[in-house]
Amino acid sequence: MNFLFPPPPEPTHDPAGPRCFARVAVALPVDRALHYRVPPALQADVVVGSRVRVRLSGRAVSGTVIGLDAVPEVARVLDVEGVYAAEARVDPELIELCRFVADRYGASLGETLESALPPPVRHGRGLRQITVVTLAPALADRARLKQEVDALLAKHEKQARVLRLLAEAGGPVKEIDLLRRAQVGPSPLESVVKRGLATRARVDDPGDPAFLAPPPARVAPPRPTPEQQAAVRALELALESRQHRGFLLFGITGSGKTEVYLRALEEALKRGRRGIVLVPEISLTPQTVARFRGRFDRVAVLHSALAERDRLREWRRIAAGEVDVVIGARSAIFAPLPSLGLIIIDEEHEPSFKQQNPPRYHAREVAMERARRAGAVVVLGSATPSLESWAAARADRLTLLRLPQRVGGGVLPTPLVLDLSHLPFTKHPRLLTDRLRAAVEQVLRKKEQAILFLNRRGFARVALCPGCKQSIQCPECDVALVLHQRAQRLICHLCGREQMPSVNCPACGHPGMRFLGFGTERVEQELRSTFRDARIARMDSDTTAAQGSHERILGAFAKGEYDLLVGTQMIAKGLDFPRVTLVGIVSADTSLSVPDWRASERTFQLVAQVAGRAGRSSRGGMVVVQTLHPQHPAILCAVRHDYEAFVASELPLREEADYPPFSEIVRILVSHADLDRTRLAAERAKERLAPMAGEYGVELLGPAPCPIERVRGRWRWQLLLKCKAVKELTRVVAWARERVAQSAPVRITLDVDPASML
Ligand code: ADP
Ligand code: ZN
């Protein structure tokens, strides 16, 4: 032993608090919880679940107390430096759920706990307080009010004004708003209060006025169809049993799934239980929320676009038991809702339920686990279920419920698949074939509406020099820059880097760059030049950057203010448009050529979803698909809305290649700014994994460069673990993590069930 450092002091045991060493899971990729001493001053506030501030390697970090011990693990421990407000506490059940998530997805418990809390809660921030002014109750009597106003008018005109505005408001008014509208300073208001005509109070800032809006008018629920009734009955029985059960509700859009959710929630509430409804972020529109608020009194909404104070307030209401139904995006699965009885995941096949940064969880898996622990019922709803859920239903792990028909009748649109492959190559390829063009023309003539879909934004995909034949690449990423004409920029869709488009080739100076390929912006332009009188809107992430613009465009289209709507997958969801009689898919191939085993499935889902936008009324409709692969089952089945035919063609291919749902895939991504180091690290990872792979029932693939080999200046290589006969995936994840443990500065990340292979 050497004594360069003084020997550690005796551990200090505080006789008053025997368990005064907190095990803290810090919000960093650190696997083990670390001990910190809880100083006497903080002991009353620190319990299991408390959020605390501690020091790690000289840095202040936040963490969560996951245990309290009498004796520290190591002799020298630092003190807990601070504790966040009690409302930031994590419920012990949530800690356990996070432990499952951390283990299954190879993240640290601390990181997972951190991401389960919305930022304002995570950071222990409080609500802003504001002052509101309320009319004295006695003045609710109109005669009495008039008398007071009249009395003031003569000598104190400003006070009269304040009083009148208050009366008009019909409820509490923010003091600053009142003063601004009355155009007076604080003293007239002061006098009004002194006279006992109004009161002032400090309250939590209620934030977004939408939250204060009265709930939408109660709508009488429609009488359920026999199929809806059967589905609700099955859910009711499961709720009654108080056992965990999972259901797959399979029904095309408009078949009445949401109505089944609403009734199932009613059944849960009748039994004193509550529900969480997860929807993809993009479909979390005011319309969706209004549908739930129209049926239930106590609804909370959670998603990342909410202002901080709104998120905080909703979180508090949920934790306090003031809410029966929580609607939210992915992370709402961690909402601290007591007496949970029902979890609904609408559009369960959507990739947005998978988180892209640590912990890389899938909300569907977390929902199943949370429901299992709570003895709750899970309903996964979709028109195009994920193959994972379909396979689970076939294996009786989920109970299949079907809604085979659209409620309002409505005919499925007539499909027309156009083969682009034999069209001659021209210098300026026309984006719309004659058939599609004619179909649009007819729609315009009949004063109906059409949707044109292309899942690529921008104007031209590639800027090519006719001299040196080089395209302009992003200097940091392995992709070509995309021309955005309105912005007059070449933009990298991976890192966002922008530059001015130049007339001459930046590499060789050759004049006359050519711009090839197309996106939604170009489709819009072609439509404008072809149909000069048509009113055209475009919806993609370029036109919807401003808050509320998404809503605005869809709303205007629904009201008939536009004839044609061009857009990316954003337009696939949202409102029903009864006047849409044509859906044109400008190219169905954008998602088909992606090197990913889910490419067919995603294409099927997208095309089916967009195609489902046509013919929502008795007018019927048509779907025109332009593609280079007119025989592809994903496309053919999608336009016919034949999910089961698609599954019948796709599942055997997955099985043959051992892809999910017949295996679990773990992706190990290795990245570094230097190519050689990246490759070497990837090979080293393989060497370390190989000896035990067989024993774990794991097939190792790679290393190989990722399809996009460089992003933001980092080279990217990957290894895939295909886990076929794996009983316990978490053991494999733990093993793989340990074997390839961080070898900084090379970055190695593990992604269980990756949503993308790019
Ligand atoms: P999905 O969620 O499957 O797309 P919805 O529940 O939104 O379907 O139903 C589609 C439309 O049909 C909605 O306007 C809804 O109000 C209406 N609807 C649902 N069930 C019924 C019913 N039993 N009777 C009449 N209308 C219904
Ligand atoms: Zn880039």
PDB file of N, CA, C and O in Angstrom, residues 574-614:
ATOM      1  N   GLY A 574     -54.293  12.951 -39.903  1.00  0.00           N
ATOM      2  CA  GLY A 574     -54.980  14.173 -39.566  1.00  0.00           C
ATOM      3  C   GLY A 574     -56.440  14.065 -39.875  1.00  0.00           C
ATOM      4  O   GLY A 574     -57.063  13.059 -39.606  1.00  0.00           O
ATOM      5  N   LEU A 575     -56.950  15.108 -40.457  1.00  0.00           N
ATOM      6  CA  LEU A 575     -58.397  15.203 -40.603  1.00  0.00           C
ATOM      7  C   LEU A 575     -58.931  14.290 -41.690  1.00  0.00           C
ATOM      8  O   LEU A 575     -58.208  13.793 -42.530  1.00  0.00           O
ATOM      9  N   ASP A 576     -60.216  14.096 -41.641  1.00  0.00           N
ATOM     10  CA  ASP A 576     -60.914  13.444 -42.737  1.00  0.00           C
ATOM     11  C   ASP A 576     -61.338  14.530 -43.699  1.00  0.00           C
ATOM     12  O   ASP A 576     -61.847  15.558 -43.291  1.00  0.00           O
ATOM     13  N   PHE A 577     -61.103  14.294 -44.974  1.00  0.00           N
ATOM     14  CA  PHE A 577     -61.488  15.287 -45.965  1.00  0.00           C
ATOM     15  C   PHE A 577     -62.510  14.662 -46.906  1.00  0.00           C
ATOM     16  O   PHE A 577     -62.145  14.022 -47.881  1.00  0.00           O
ATOM     17  N   PRO A 578     -63.790  14.889 -46.642  1.00  0.00           N
ATOM     18  CA  PRO A 578     -64.810  14.228 -47.461  1.00  0.00           C
ATOM     19  C   PRO A 578     -64.757  14.627 -48.938  1.00  0.00           C
ATOM     20  O   PRO A 578     -65.192  13.871 -49.780  1.00  0.00           O
ATOM     21  N   ARG A 579     -64.205  15.800 -49.239  1.00  0.00           N
ATOM     22  CA  ARG A 579     -64.218  16.229 -50.641  1.00  0.00           C
ATOM     23  C   ARG A 579     -63.004  15.763 -51.427  1.00  0.00           C
ATOM     24  O   ARG A 579     -62.849  16.069 -52.597  1.00  0.00           O
ATOM     25  N   VAL A 580     -62.111  15.029 -50.758  1.00  0.00           N
ATOM     26  CA  VAL A 580     -60.945  14.508 -51.477  1.00  0.00           C
ATOM     27  C   VAL A 580     -61.350  13.250 -52.242  1.00  0.00           C
ATOM     28  O   VAL A 580     -61.734  12.246 -51.652  1.00  0.00           O
ATOM     29  N   THR A 581     -61.258  13.327 -53.553  1.00  0.00           N
ATOM     30  CA  THR A 581     -61.650  12.163 -54.353  1.00  0.00           C
ATOM     31  C   THR A 581     -60.464  11.579 -55.105  1.00  0.00           C
ATOM     32  O   THR A 581     -60.588  10.586 -55.789  1.00  0.00           O
ATOM     33  N   LEU A 582     -59.299  12.242 -54.963  1.00  0.00           N
ATOM     34  CA  LEU A 582     -58.123  11.712 -55.648  1.00  0.00           C
ATOM     35  C   LEU A 582     -56.908  11.811 -54.736  1.00  0.00           C
ATOM     36  O   LEU A 582     -56.655  12.847 -54.131  1.00  0.00           O
ATOM     37  N   VAL A 583     -56.181  10.694 -54.629  1.00  0.00           N
ATOM     38  CA  VAL A 583     -54.874  10.731 -53.998  1.00  0.00           C
ATOM     39  C   VAL A 583     -53.876  10.307 -55.056  1.00  0.00           C
ATOM     40  O   VAL A 583     -54.023   9.245 -55.664  1.00  0.00           O
ATOM     41  N   GLY A 584     -52.895  11.166 -55.303  1.00  0.00           N
ATOM     42  CA  GLY A 584     -51.851  10.824 -56.261  1.00  0.00           C
ATOM     43  C   GLY A 584     -50.545  10.618 -55.520  1.00  0.00           C
ATOM     44  O   GLY A 584     -50.106  11.497 -54.783  1.00  0.00           O
ATOM     45  N   ILE A 585     -49.959   9.451 -55.657  1.00  0.00           N
ATOM     46  CA  ILE A 585     -48.664   9.207 -55.031  1.00  0.00           C
ATOM     47  C   ILE A 585     -47.624   9.404 -56.122  1.00  0.00           C
ATOM     48  O   ILE A 585     -47.503   8.590 -57.041  1.00  0.00           O
ATOM     49  N   VAL A 586     -46.918  10.527 -56.034  1.00  0.00           N
ATOM     50  CA  VAL A 586     -46.031  10.931 -57.122  1.00  0.00           C
ATOM     51  C   VAL A 586     -44.907   9.917 -57.299  1.00  0.00           C
ATOM     52  O   VAL A 586     -44.507   9.592 -58.410  1.00  0.00           O
ATOM     53  N   SER A 587     -44.401   9.398 -56.177  1.00  0.00           N
ATOM     54  CA  SER A 587     -43.486   8.266 -56.246  1.00  0.00           C
ATOM     55  C   SER A 587     -43.646   7.453 -54.979  1.00  0.00           C
ATOM     56  O   SER A 587     -43.545   7.979 -53.884  1.00  0.00           O
ATOM     57  N   ALA A 588     -43.886   6.163 -55.153  1.00  0.00           N
ATOM     58  CA  ALA A 588     -44.032   5.287 -53.993  1.00  0.00           C
ATOM     59  C   ALA A 588     -42.689   4.670 -53.633  1.00  0.00           C
ATOM     60  O   ALA A 588     -42.594   3.868 -52.719  1.00  0.00           O
ATOM     61  N   ASP A 589     -41.650   5.059 -54.363  1.00  0.00           N
ATOM     62  CA  ASP A 589     -40.390   4.325 -54.249  1.00  0.00           C
ATOM     63  C   ASP A 589     -39.429   4.901 -53.224  1.00  0.00           C
ATOM     64  O   ASP A 589     -38.415   4.287 -52.923  1.00  0.00           O
ATOM     65  N   THR A 590     -39.725   6.080 -52.686  1.00  0.00           N
ATOM     66  CA  THR A 590     -38.763   6.728 -51.799  1.00  0.00           C
ATOM     67  C   THR A 590     -38.439   5.861 -50.588  1.00  0.00           C
ATOM     68  O   THR A 590     -37.311   5.810 -50.139  1.00  0.00           O
ATOM     69  N   SER A 591     -39.440   5.170 -50.053  1.00  0.00           N
ATOM     70  CA  SER A 591     -39.183   4.382 -48.854  1.00  0.00           C
ATOM     71  C   SER A 591     -38.845   2.930 -49.190  1.00  0.00           C
ATOM     72  O   SER A 591     -38.392   2.182 -48.344  1.00  0.00           O
ATOM     73  N   LEU A 592     -39.056   2.559 -50.462  1.00  0.00           N
ATOM     74  CA  LEU A 592     -38.866   1.161 -50.835  1.00  0.00           C
ATOM     75  C   LEU A 592     -37.397   0.816 -51.031  1.00  0.00           C
ATOM     76  O   LEU A 592     -36.968  -0.316 -50.796  1.00  0.00           O
ATOM     77  N   SER A 593     -36.624   1.822 -51.433  1.00  0.00           N
ATOM     78  CA  SER A 593     -35.232   1.541 -51.780  1.00  0.00           C
ATOM     79  C   SER A 593     -34.298   1.694 -50.584  1.00  0.00           C
ATOM     80  O   SER A 593     -33.101   1.512 -50.700  1.00  0.00           O
ATOM     81  N   VAL A 594     -34.850   2.034 -49.438  1.00  0.00           N
ATOM     82  CA  VAL A 594     -34.017   2.221 -48.252  1.00  0.00           C
ATOM     83  C   VAL A 594     -33.447   0.870 -47.798  1.00  0.00           C
ATOM     84  O   VAL A 594     -34.178  -0.107 -47.733  1.00  0.00           O
ATOM     85  N   PRO A 595     -32.154   0.793 -47.523  1.00  0.00           N
ATOM     86  CA  PRO A 595     -31.588  -0.488 -47.087  1.00  0.00           C
ATOM     87  C   PRO A 595     -31.969  -0.796 -45.640  1.00  0.00           C
ATOM     88  O   PRO A 595     -31.234  -0.479 -44.722  1.00  0.00           O
ATOM     89  N   ASP A 596     -33.115  -1.388 -45.460  1.00  0.00           N
ATOM     90  CA  ASP A 596     -33.632  -1.651 -44.127  1.00  0.00           C
ATOM     91  C   ASP A 596     -34.608  -2.804 -44.269  1.00  0.00           C
ATOM     92  O   ASP A 596     -35.403  -2.822 -45.204  1.00  0.00           O
ATOM     93  N   TRP A 597     -34.594  -3.740 -43.322  1.00  0.00           N
ATOM     94  CA  TRP A 597     -35.493  -4.877 -43.490  1.00  0.00           C
ATOM     95  C   TRP A 597     -36.952  -4.480 -43.330  1.00  0.00           C
ATOM     96  O   TRP A 597     -37.839  -5.238 -43.681  1.00  0.00           O
ATOM     97  N   ARG A 598     -37.187  -3.280 -42.804  1.00  0.00           N
ATOM     98  CA  ARG A 598     -38.559  -2.840 -42.681  1.00  0.00           C
ATOM     99  C   ARG A 598     -39.021  -1.996 -43.868  1.00  0.00           C
ATOM    100  O   ARG A 598     -40.114  -1.440 -43.850  1.00  0.00           O
ATOM    101  N   ALA A 599     -38.200  -1.881 -44.913  1.00  0.00           N
ATOM    102  CA  ALA A 599     -38.536  -0.987 -46.025  1.00  0.00           C
ATOM    103  C   ALA A 599     -39.894  -1.323 -46.635  1.00  0.00           C
ATOM    104  O   ALA A 599     -40.710  -0.432 -46.880  1.00  0.00           O
ATOM    105  N   SER A 600     -40.160  -2.606 -46.869  1.00  0.00           N
ATOM    106  CA  SER A 600     -41.450  -2.984 -47.475  1.00  0.00           C
ATOM    107  C   SER A 600     -42.595  -2.637 -46.545  1.00  0.00           C
ATOM    108  O   SER A 600     -43.624  -2.109 -46.965  1.00  0.00           O
ATOM    109  N   GLU A 601     -42.408  -2.958 -45.273  1.00  0.00           N
ATOM    110  CA  GLU A 601     -43.467  -2.707 -44.294  1.00  0.00           C
ATOM    111  C   GLU A 601     -43.786  -1.212 -44.227  1.00  0.00           C
ATOM    112  O   GLU A 601     -44.936  -0.799 -44.241  1.00  0.00           O
ATOM    113  N   ARG A 602     -42.735  -0.376 -44.171  1.00  0.00           N
ATOM    114  CA  ARG A 602     -42.951   1.069 -44.093  1.00  0.00           C
ATOM    115  C   ARG A 602     -43.650   1.577 -45.341  1.00  0.00           C
ATOM    116  O   ARG A 602     -44.539   2.425 -45.267  1.00  0.00           O
ATOM    117  N   THR A 603     -43.241   1.055 -46.503  1.00  0.00           N
ATOM    118  CA  THR A 603     -43.861   1.489 -47.746  1.00  0.00           C
ATOM    119  C   THR A 603     -45.334   1.109 -47.752  1.00  0.00           C
ATOM    120  O   THR A 603     -46.194   1.923 -48.088  1.00  0.00           O
ATOM    121  N   PHE A 604     -45.608  -0.125 -47.350  1.00  0.00           N
ATOM    122  CA  PHE A 604     -47.000  -0.561 -47.283  1.00  0.00           C
ATOM    123  C   PHE A 604     -47.807   0.362 -46.381  1.00  0.00           C
ATOM    124  O   PHE A 604     -48.883   0.840 -46.762  1.00  0.00           O
ATOM    125  N   GLN A 605     -47.274   0.639 -45.204  1.00  0.00           N
ATOM    126  CA  GLN A 605     -48.007   1.468 -44.244  1.00  0.00           C
ATOM    127  C   GLN A 605     -48.270   2.864 -44.800  1.00  0.00           C
ATOM    128  O   GLN A 605     -49.380   3.389 -44.711  1.00  0.00           O
ATOM    129  N   LEU A 606     -47.213   3.445 -45.382  1.00  0.00           N
ATOM    130  CA  LEU A 606     -47.354   4.806 -45.906  1.00  0.00           C
ATOM    131  C   LEU A 606     -48.364   4.881 -47.030  1.00  0.00           C
ATOM    132  O   LEU A 606     -49.260   5.727 -47.037  1.00  0.00           O
ATOM    133  N   VAL A 607     -48.209   3.987 -48.007  1.00  0.00           N
ATOM    134  CA  VAL A 607     -49.093   4.023 -49.171  1.00  0.00           C
ATOM    135  C   VAL A 607     -50.533   3.748 -48.741  1.00  0.00           C
ATOM    136  O   VAL A 607     -51.457   4.442 -49.159  1.00  0.00           O
ATOM    137  N   ALA A 608     -50.722   2.770 -47.849  1.00  0.00           N
ATOM    138  CA  ALA A 608     -52.077   2.456 -47.398  1.00  0.00           C
ATOM    139  C   ALA A 608     -52.690   3.657 -46.687  1.00  0.00           C
ATOM    140  O   ALA A 608     -53.855   3.992 -46.878  1.00  0.00           O
ATOM    141  N   GLN A 609     -51.871   4.310 -45.878  1.00  0.00           N
ATOM    142  CA  GLN A 609     -52.383   5.431 -45.113  1.00  0.00           C
ATOM    143  C   GLN A 609     -52.766   6.608 -46.019  1.00  0.00           C
ATOM    144  O   GLN A 609     -53.815   7.207 -45.851  1.00  0.00           O
ATOM    145  N   VAL A 610     -51.884   6.918 -46.965  1.00  0.00           N
ATOM    146  CA  VAL A 610     -52.187   8.031 -47.868  1.00  0.00           C
ATOM    147  C   VAL A 610     -53.377   7.663 -48.745  1.00  0.00           C
ATOM    148  O   VAL A 610     -54.282   8.473 -48.954  1.00  0.00           O
ATOM    149  N   ALA A 611     -53.373   6.442 -49.242  1.00  0.00           N
ATOM    150  CA  ALA A 611     -54.458   6.009 -50.119  1.00  0.00           C
ATOM    151  C   ALA A 611     -55.792   6.095 -49.391  1.00  0.00           C
ATOM    152  O   ALA A 611     -56.822   6.409 -49.990  1.00  0.00           O
ATOM    153  N   GLY A 612     -55.773   5.857 -48.083  1.00  0.00           N
ATOM    154  CA  GLY A 612     -56.999   5.891 -47.284  1.00  0.00           C
ATOM    155  C   GLY A 612     -57.609   7.276 -47.164  1.00  0.00           C
ATOM    156  O   GLY A 612     -58.698   7.442 -46.645  1.00  0.00           O
ATOM    157  N   ARG A 613     -56.893   8.288 -47.626  1.00  0.00           N
ATOM    158  CA  ARG A 613     -57.418   9.665 -47.557  1.00  0.00           C
ATOM    159  C   ARG A 613     -58.448   9.927 -48.638  1.00  0.00           C
ATOM    160  O   ARG A 613     -59.131  10.946 -48.608  1.00  0.00           O
ATOM    161  N   ALA A 614     -58.497   9.080 -49.646  1.00  0.00           N
ATOM    162  CA  ALA A 614     -59.433   9.324 -50.749  1.00  0.00           C
ATOM    163  C   ALA A 614     -60.719   8.562 -50.513  1.00  0.00           C
ATOM    164  O   ALA A 614     -60.726   7.498 -49.926  1.00  0.00           O
TER     165      ALA A 614
END
